[in-house]
Structures are given as C-alpha cells and as structure tokens.
Amino acid sequence: MDLSLPIRVRWDVDFRERSGRVKRIARKVAEASPLFVEIHVSGSRGLSELSGILAELQVAGPKVSVHIGLFPGAAQVLRRGYPAEFVWDIGKTAGFLREIPQGASAISFVPDADTLGEFPEVLAEFAESPLSELHLPNVNAVRALAAPGNVPVPEIDRLREATGKAVSLGLSLGEKRIVVHDYFLWKSLSAAYPGAAGSRLEFSGCQAGSALAYLDWEGNVYPCDSLPIRLGSLDESSLEEVWASPARERVVAAIRTTPGACDGCGEYRGCRGGCRGMAYLAALTFDAPDPACPEETGATPPKSASTKT
C-alpha cells in the first residue's frame, strides 16, 4: 500500500492542559482529506476547542470519532449534538460503570504493562453493561515518553496470562463488539468471542506511516502513537509535505521489511509481523517481533523502551 496521504488521522488535541494552534492543525488535517479522524480529548482545554475543531473538519467530511477521558464536565459533549461518535477512555481502573455518562455506548481501555491485571475485570464489567463497544488500543508511546519517560510495553507472559484469564471467564457478549488494535491480542480473543472480535481475514499488516498518521498536541507528526519517531510538524509543513518526506519513506521501508525474528515463521503470512511500533518499543529495533506474538522465541531480547523522540 503506497499512499500519498493517510486515510486515517489520530490526533491528541491536548495533554495536561497543553495544546498547540488547534484550529490551524484542524485546518491542515482537513486539507489532507482523510476518511477517518480520531480525536483524543483529555481535559478541559481540549473540550473547549472541540466545537472549532469539528467545524474545521466538516469541510472535508471525514468520519469523526472523539475519544474522551472521564474528567469533570466531559459528559456535557453528549448534550451538544456534535457530528461525531464518542468513545470514553476509562483509564486504568475497573469499576468504571458508575463514571460513564448516561447515553454512552463505547469505552476504551489500554491493556499495557500497568493495566493488564485489570483486563479480565474490565471485560466482565463490559459484558454486564449496556455498552456496545470495547476498544483495546495499544499504548500511546508519545504520551508515555512525555510523562513518566518510559513506555509500559506488556511482556509476552503477562499478555498470555491476562488474556487466558479473560477467556476463561466464559462471558457472553451477545451483540457487543470488541475493537482490538494488536493482531495477536485479537487472535486470542477472537477464538473465544468470534462474533464480538470480528474478522481480520484481510489484515494487511502495520499501517503506521502509510494509511495512518498520528498528531500530538503540538502538531508534531508521527507514523503512529505507538511509534515515537517524529516525521515533521504541521506548524512548519502541510501533512502532504510531511508524507512526502524522506523521513517517512525510511520508516515505511523499515516497517515493510520482514523482521529477522519472523524469518521462516509459518504465521507471518497472516500477521505480517503484527504491530511494528510495539516491536520497536520492546527491543528498539524493527527487526524484532511484536511482543504479543505467541511464536516469539526470545532471539531479540527486550530492552527498556525509554527512547527520547
């Protein structure tokens, strides 16, 4: 897949009440005409900018989803009739239902090294709730490096243990849906909940830097929020110019190369190496396997993912 512009843009509008020139960034996103825009709002600063952001994006007409934290005042967005779907980020805590605003239909939970122990309880609570969707994205490495300075990449054994416990619960999800970012996590859950996890028969591999672009709160552009390699800035360039840059081409070439750890693996045709951002974070090289890979042999030992961006 060779794309001159991304079809999906993921944007962290604010971070700890910090944000850049929001309307200018939104205008440049609209100029790139993506099909999907995923906006992340973490606090009151982003909430106050949301109306202007959506007005700018309407020019291009993408499908917009807003991922929003459970902070005071956030629930007011449901009363404003914004042309977007809302997903509520529940953070690290199970027992979230009492905090979810009335009328919410979707939640998001990041199963990383700090939160994996709560995943079975979160899944059980979701199954018993009126909610219809549970999103399971990978860790946002850009945010993690900007805050504590390290990325909580989950280890293989802990992933297996947490997903095993979740599957052993034997939950009935009915018509509910699980949206899973990582291929291997999806594979584990789809075996137990095939209707909820959906099909990935046409999985084309990691889309970071090709179909997907990530923007941080200052307008810096990355291949993905799980891959903290800065490609450029919308303060200095258009998204089209960043996408045409040698920096992006080098990253995409590395992502498309078969990892050395995957040579000869019979599963590679299905997984395509999984999430290359998580692999890079776990071992600081694109030659490593996705840390959630059940075939991982330990040939590339994990390192501390504390690389500065």
Short mmCIF file of C-alpha atoms in Angstrom, two decimals:
data_model
loop_
_atom_site.label_atom_id
_atom_site.label_comp_id
_atom_site.label_asym_id
_atom_site.label_seq_id
_atom_site.Cartn_x
_atom_site.Cartn_y
_atom_site.Cartn_z
CA MET A 1 0.00 0.00 0.00
CA ASP A 2 1.60 3.25 -1.16
CA LEU A 3 -0.39 6.26 -0.04
CA SER A 4 0.43 9.90 -0.81
CA LEU A 5 -1.71 10.88 2.18
CA PRO A 6 -3.02 8.96 5.19
CA ILE A 7 -6.65 7.87 5.14
CA ARG A 8 -6.79 7.78 8.96
CA VAL A 9 -5.54 10.52 11.29
CA ARG A 10 -5.29 10.07 15.05
CA TRP A 11 -4.85 13.35 16.96
CA ASP A 12 -4.20 14.06 20.64
CA VAL A 13 -5.72 17.52 20.90
CA ASP A 14 -4.49 18.25 24.43
CA PHE A 15 -2.13 16.87 27.04
CA ARG A 16 -2.01 18.11 30.62
CA GLU A 17 -3.88 21.26 29.51
CA ARG A 18 -1.33 21.88 26.76
CA SER A 19 -2.18 22.21 23.09
CA GLY A 20 -0.86 23.96 20.02
CA ARG A 21 -2.67 26.11 17.49
CA VAL A 22 -5.66 23.83 17.41
CA LYS A 23 -7.73 25.38 14.63
CA ARG A 24 -4.66 25.68 12.40
CA ILE A 25 -3.88 22.00 12.95
CA ALA A 26 -7.52 21.03 12.27
CA ARG A 27 -7.46 23.06 9.06
CA LYS A 28 -4.34 21.26 7.84
CA VAL A 29 -5.89 17.90 8.68
CA ALA A 30 -8.98 18.85 6.66
CA GLU A 31 -6.76 19.87 3.72
CA ALA A 32 -5.40 16.31 3.63
CA SER A 33 -8.97 14.93 3.24
CA PRO A 34 -8.64 11.79 5.40
CA LEU A 35 -11.56 9.39 5.52
CA PHE A 36 -11.35 8.96 9.31
CA VAL A 37 -10.25 11.30 12.09
CA GLU A 38 -9.88 10.03 15.65
CA ILE A 39 -9.67 12.91 18.14
CA HIS A 40 -8.44 12.39 21.70
CA VAL A 41 -9.54 14.87 24.38
CA SER A 42 -8.00 14.57 27.84
CA GLY A 43 -9.11 17.69 29.68
CA SER A 44 -10.98 20.99 29.73
CA ARG A 45 -8.57 22.63 27.26
CA GLY A 46 -9.37 20.12 24.54
CA LEU A 47 -13.07 20.16 25.40
CA SER A 48 -13.23 23.93 24.90
CA GLU A 49 -11.64 23.56 21.45
CA LEU A 50 -13.82 20.68 20.24
CA SER A 51 -16.53 22.78 18.58
CA GLY A 52 -13.98 24.71 16.50
CA ILE A 53 -12.13 21.53 15.55
CA LEU A 54 -15.27 19.83 14.29
CA ALA A 55 -16.26 22.93 12.33
CA GLU A 56 -12.91 22.89 10.51
CA LEU A 57 -13.08 19.16 9.82
CA GLN A 58 -16.60 19.32 8.39
CA VAL A 59 -15.14 20.93 5.28
CA ALA A 60 -13.51 17.61 4.35
CA GLY A 61 -16.33 15.45 5.70
CA PRO A 62 -14.39 12.62 7.38
CA LYS A 63 -15.99 10.19 9.79
CA VAL A 64 -15.02 11.59 13.19
CA SER A 65 -14.72 9.74 16.48
CA VAL A 66 -13.90 11.50 19.74
CA HIS A 67 -12.09 9.57 22.46
CA ILE A 68 -12.61 11.47 25.68
CA GLY A 69 -11.41 10.97 29.24
CA LEU A 70 -13.66 10.70 32.29
CA PHE A 71 -12.82 14.12 33.69
CA PRO A 72 -15.22 16.63 35.33
CA GLY A 73 -17.52 18.27 32.80
CA ALA A 74 -16.72 15.87 29.96
CA ALA A 75 -20.26 14.46 29.83
CA GLN A 76 -21.59 17.77 28.52
CA VAL A 77 -20.45 16.83 25.00
CA LEU A 78 -23.33 14.37 24.72
CA ARG A 79 -25.83 17.24 25.03
CA ARG A 80 -24.35 19.35 22.25
CA GLY A 81 -25.26 17.20 19.26
CA TYR A 82 -21.77 17.11 17.79
CA PRO A 83 -21.46 15.20 14.47
CA ALA A 84 -19.16 12.54 15.90
CA GLU A 85 -19.10 9.19 17.67
CA PHE A 86 -17.87 9.21 21.27
CA VAL A 87 -15.64 6.65 22.95
CA TRP A 88 -14.94 7.04 26.68
CA ASP A 89 -11.39 6.37 27.86
CA ILE A 90 -11.72 4.64 31.23
CA GLY A 91 -8.04 4.84 32.21
CA LYS A 92 -6.57 2.13 34.44
CA THR A 93 -9.48 1.42 36.71
CA ALA A 94 -12.06 -1.31 36.62
CA GLY A 95 -15.35 -0.35 38.28
CA PHE A 96 -15.82 2.29 35.61
CA LEU A 97 -19.57 1.97 35.03
CA ARG A 98 -20.51 4.43 37.75
CA GLU A 99 -18.43 7.09 35.96
CA ILE A 100 -19.70 6.52 32.42
CA PRO A 101 -22.19 9.24 31.34
CA GLN A 102 -25.74 8.23 30.56
CA GLY A 103 -26.17 7.53 26.86
CA ALA A 104 -22.58 6.36 26.31
CA SER A 105 -22.18 3.34 24.04
CA ALA A 106 -18.42 2.76 23.71
CA ILE A 107 -15.38 2.68 26.01
CA SER A 108 -11.63 2.36 25.54
CA PHE A 109 -9.12 0.51 27.73
CA VAL A 110 -5.37 0.23 27.02
CA PRO A 111 -4.05 -3.25 28.04
CA ASP A 112 -0.45 -2.27 28.78
CA ALA A 113 2.10 -3.42 31.37
CA ASP A 114 0.49 -1.22 34.05
CA THR A 115 -3.13 -2.22 33.42
CA LEU A 116 -3.11 -5.84 32.19
CA GLY A 117 -4.08 -7.21 35.60
CA GLU A 118 -7.40 -5.43 35.38
CA PHE A 119 -8.26 -6.55 31.86
CA PRO A 120 -10.37 -9.60 32.86
CA GLU A 121 -12.39 -7.47 35.27
CA VAL A 122 -12.87 -4.74 32.66
CA LEU A 123 -14.09 -7.32 30.13
CA ALA A 124 -16.50 -8.81 32.68
CA GLU A 125 -17.88 -5.38 33.57
CA PHE A 126 -18.28 -4.56 29.88
CA ALA A 127 -20.18 -7.83 29.31
CA GLU A 128 -22.66 -6.96 32.07
CA SER A 129 -23.11 -3.33 30.97
CA PRO A 130 -25.44 -1.70 28.40
CA LEU A 131 -22.36 -0.59 26.44
CA SER A 132 -21.97 -1.90 22.89
CA GLU A 133 -18.24 -1.45 22.10
CA LEU A 134 -14.95 -2.02 23.92
CA HIS A 135 -11.85 -0.58 22.22
CA LEU A 136 -8.45 -2.09 23.10
CA PRO A 137 -5.76 0.17 21.59
CA ASN A 138 -2.02 -0.22 22.03
CA VAL A 139 -0.10 2.04 24.40
CA ASN A 140 0.36 5.66 23.33
CA ALA A 141 4.17 5.81 23.38
CA VAL A 142 4.37 9.52 22.59
CA ARG A 143 2.31 10.41 25.65
CA ALA A 144 4.12 7.89 27.82
CA LEU A 145 7.53 9.30 26.94
CA ALA A 146 6.30 12.85 27.55
CA ALA A 147 5.01 11.92 31.02
CA PRO A 148 6.91 9.27 33.06
CA GLY A 149 9.59 8.86 30.40
CA ASN A 150 9.13 5.15 29.73
CA VAL A 151 6.61 3.08 27.81
CA PRO A 152 4.76 0.26 29.64
CA VAL A 153 5.10 -2.35 26.87
CA PRO A 154 3.42 -5.57 28.06
CA GLU A 155 5.56 -8.69 28.24
CA ILE A 156 4.51 -11.84 26.41
CA ASP A 157 3.91 -13.95 29.51
CA ARG A 158 1.73 -11.29 31.14
CA LEU A 159 -0.30 -10.87 27.97
CA ARG A 160 -0.90 -14.60 27.81
CA GLU A 161 -1.87 -14.73 31.47
CA ALA A 162 -4.31 -11.80 31.25
CA THR A 163 -5.98 -12.94 28.02
CA GLY A 164 -6.15 -16.50 29.37
CA LYS A 165 -7.99 -15.29 32.47
CA ALA A 166 -10.31 -13.17 30.36
CA VAL A 167 -11.14 -16.07 28.06
CA SER A 168 -11.61 -18.48 30.99
CA LEU A 169 -14.43 -16.31 32.33
CA GLY A 170 -16.70 -17.73 29.63
CA LEU A 171 -18.53 -14.44 29.23
CA SER A 172 -21.47 -13.96 26.91
CA LEU A 173 -21.03 -10.80 24.84
CA GLY A 174 -24.13 -11.16 22.69
CA GLU A 175 -24.23 -8.38 20.09
CA LYS A 176 -21.36 -6.45 21.69
CA ARG A 177 -18.21 -5.61 19.75
CA ILE A 178 -14.51 -5.64 20.72
CA VAL A 179 -12.22 -3.41 18.63
CA VAL A 180 -8.65 -4.70 19.06
CA HIS A 181 -5.55 -2.94 17.70
CA ASP A 182 -2.93 -5.65 18.15
CA TYR A 183 -3.28 -8.61 15.79
CA PHE A 184 -2.17 -11.22 18.33
CA LEU A 185 -4.42 -9.93 21.08
CA TRP A 186 -7.25 -10.01 18.56
CA LYS A 187 -6.37 -13.59 17.63
CA SER A 188 -6.51 -14.70 21.28
CA LEU A 189 -9.84 -13.02 21.92
CA SER A 190 -11.46 -13.92 18.59
CA ALA A 191 -11.10 -17.62 19.35
CA ALA A 192 -13.31 -17.17 22.43
CA TYR A 193 -15.52 -14.33 21.16
CA PRO A 194 -15.60 -14.70 17.34
CA GLY A 195 -18.74 -12.66 16.85
CA ALA A 196 -17.60 -9.78 19.05
CA ALA A 197 -13.98 -9.54 17.84
CA GLY A 198 -14.90 -9.66 14.15
CA SER A 199 -12.83 -10.87 11.20
CA ARG A 200 -9.33 -9.88 10.11
CA LEU A 201 -9.02 -12.16 7.12
CA GLU A 202 -7.63 -9.28 5.05
CA PHE A 203 -5.19 -7.98 7.66
CA SER A 204 -2.52 -6.15 5.67
CA GLY A 205 0.00 -5.57 8.43
CA CYS A 206 1.09 -2.47 10.32
CA GLN A 207 -0.32 0.70 8.73
CA ALA A 208 1.86 3.18 10.63
CA GLY A 209 3.18 5.85 8.28
CA SER A 210 1.12 4.64 5.33
CA ALA A 211 -2.63 4.56 5.96
CA LEU A 212 -2.25 6.04 9.47
CA ALA A 213 -0.80 9.30 10.80
CA TYR A 214 -0.64 10.41 14.43
CA LEU A 215 -0.52 14.05 15.59
CA ASP A 216 0.49 15.05 19.09
CA TRP A 217 -0.94 18.05 20.99
CA GLU A 218 1.62 20.43 19.43
CA GLY A 219 1.04 19.34 15.84
CA ASN A 220 4.07 17.05 15.53
CA VAL A 221 3.51 14.18 13.09
CA TYR A 222 4.38 10.54 13.82
CA PRO A 223 3.69 7.28 11.92
CA CYS A 224 1.54 6.10 14.85
CA ASP A 225 1.09 6.91 18.53
CA SER A 226 2.81 3.59 19.29
CA LEU A 227 5.85 4.55 17.22
CA PRO A 228 7.56 7.68 18.64
CA ILE A 229 9.62 8.64 15.59
CA ARG A 230 8.89 12.26 14.69
CA LEU A 231 8.37 12.86 10.96
CA GLY A 232 7.70 16.60 10.93
CA SER A 233 5.39 19.31 12.22
CA LEU A 234 2.17 20.86 10.94
CA ASP A 235 3.47 24.15 12.30
CA GLU A 236 6.11 24.06 9.58
CA SER A 237 4.60 21.95 6.78
CA SER A 238 1.39 20.56 5.38
CA LEU A 239 0.52 16.94 6.09
CA GLU A 240 1.08 16.18 2.41
CA GLU A 241 4.63 17.59 2.62
CA VAL A 242 5.39 15.52 5.72
CA TRP A 243 4.03 12.42 3.98
CA ALA A 244 6.32 13.05 1.01
CA SER A 245 9.41 13.41 3.24
CA PRO A 246 12.42 11.05 3.23
CA ALA A 247 11.89 10.55 6.99
CA ARG A 248 8.50 8.94 6.42
CA GLU A 249 9.76 6.89 3.48
CA ARG A 250 12.57 5.45 5.61
CA VAL A 251 10.18 4.45 8.40
CA VAL A 252 7.71 2.84 5.98
CA ALA A 253 10.53 0.91 4.27
CA ALA A 254 11.65 -0.43 7.66
CA ILE A 255 8.10 -1.41 8.60
CA ARG A 256 7.59 -3.26 5.31
CA THR A 257 10.78 -5.29 5.70
CA THR A 258 10.21 -8.75 7.14
CA PRO A 259 11.66 -8.75 10.67
CA GLY A 260 14.61 -11.07 11.15
CA ALA A 261 12.81 -12.64 14.10
CA CYS A 262 9.96 -13.63 11.72
CA ASP A 263 12.09 -15.37 9.07
CA GLY A 264 10.74 -18.84 8.44
CA CYS A 265 7.69 -18.42 10.68
CA GLY A 266 4.62 -20.07 9.22
CA GLU A 267 2.33 -17.49 10.81
CA TYR A 268 3.91 -14.47 9.10
CA ARG A 269 1.56 -14.53 6.10
CA GLY A 270 -1.32 -13.91 8.49
CA CYS A 271 0.15 -11.44 10.98
CA ARG A 272 2.70 -9.59 8.76
CA GLY A 273 4.81 -9.07 11.85
CA GLY A 274 1.98 -7.57 13.92
CA CYS A 275 2.38 -4.08 15.35
CA ARG A 276 5.79 -2.73 14.34
CA GLY A 277 5.52 0.10 16.85
CA MET A 278 5.17 -2.30 19.77
CA ALA A 279 8.06 -4.38 18.39
CA TYR A 280 10.26 -1.28 18.14
CA LEU A 281 9.37 -0.20 21.67
CA ALA A 282 10.10 -3.63 23.12
CA ALA A 283 13.53 -4.05 21.51
CA LEU A 284 14.42 -0.65 19.96
CA THR A 285 14.67 -2.26 16.52
CA PHE A 286 12.26 -3.03 13.67
CA ASP A 287 13.89 -6.46 13.39
CA ALA A 288 12.05 -7.69 16.49
CA PRO A 289 8.68 -9.47 16.71
CA ASP A 290 5.52 -7.96 18.12
CA PRO A 291 5.82 -8.66 21.89
CA ALA A 292 2.34 -10.21 21.82
CA CYS A 293 3.42 -12.86 19.28
CA PRO A 294 2.83 -16.38 20.67
CA GLU A 295 5.64 -17.68 18.43
CA GLU A 296 8.22 -15.26 19.92
CA THR A 297 11.43 -17.16 20.67
CA GLY A 298 13.42 -14.57 22.58
CA ALA A 299 16.01 -14.25 19.80
CA THR A 300 15.77 -10.46 20.16
CA PRO A 301 15.81 -9.70 23.89
CA PRO A 302 13.52 -6.89 25.09
CA LYS A 303 15.07 -3.60 26.11
CA SER A 304 13.75 -0.72 28.18
CA ALA A 305 11.55 1.42 25.92
CA SER A 306 12.70 4.81 27.12
CA THR A 307 13.92 6.26 23.81
CA LYS A 308 13.52 10.03 23.53
CA THR A 309 11.63 11.26 20.48
#
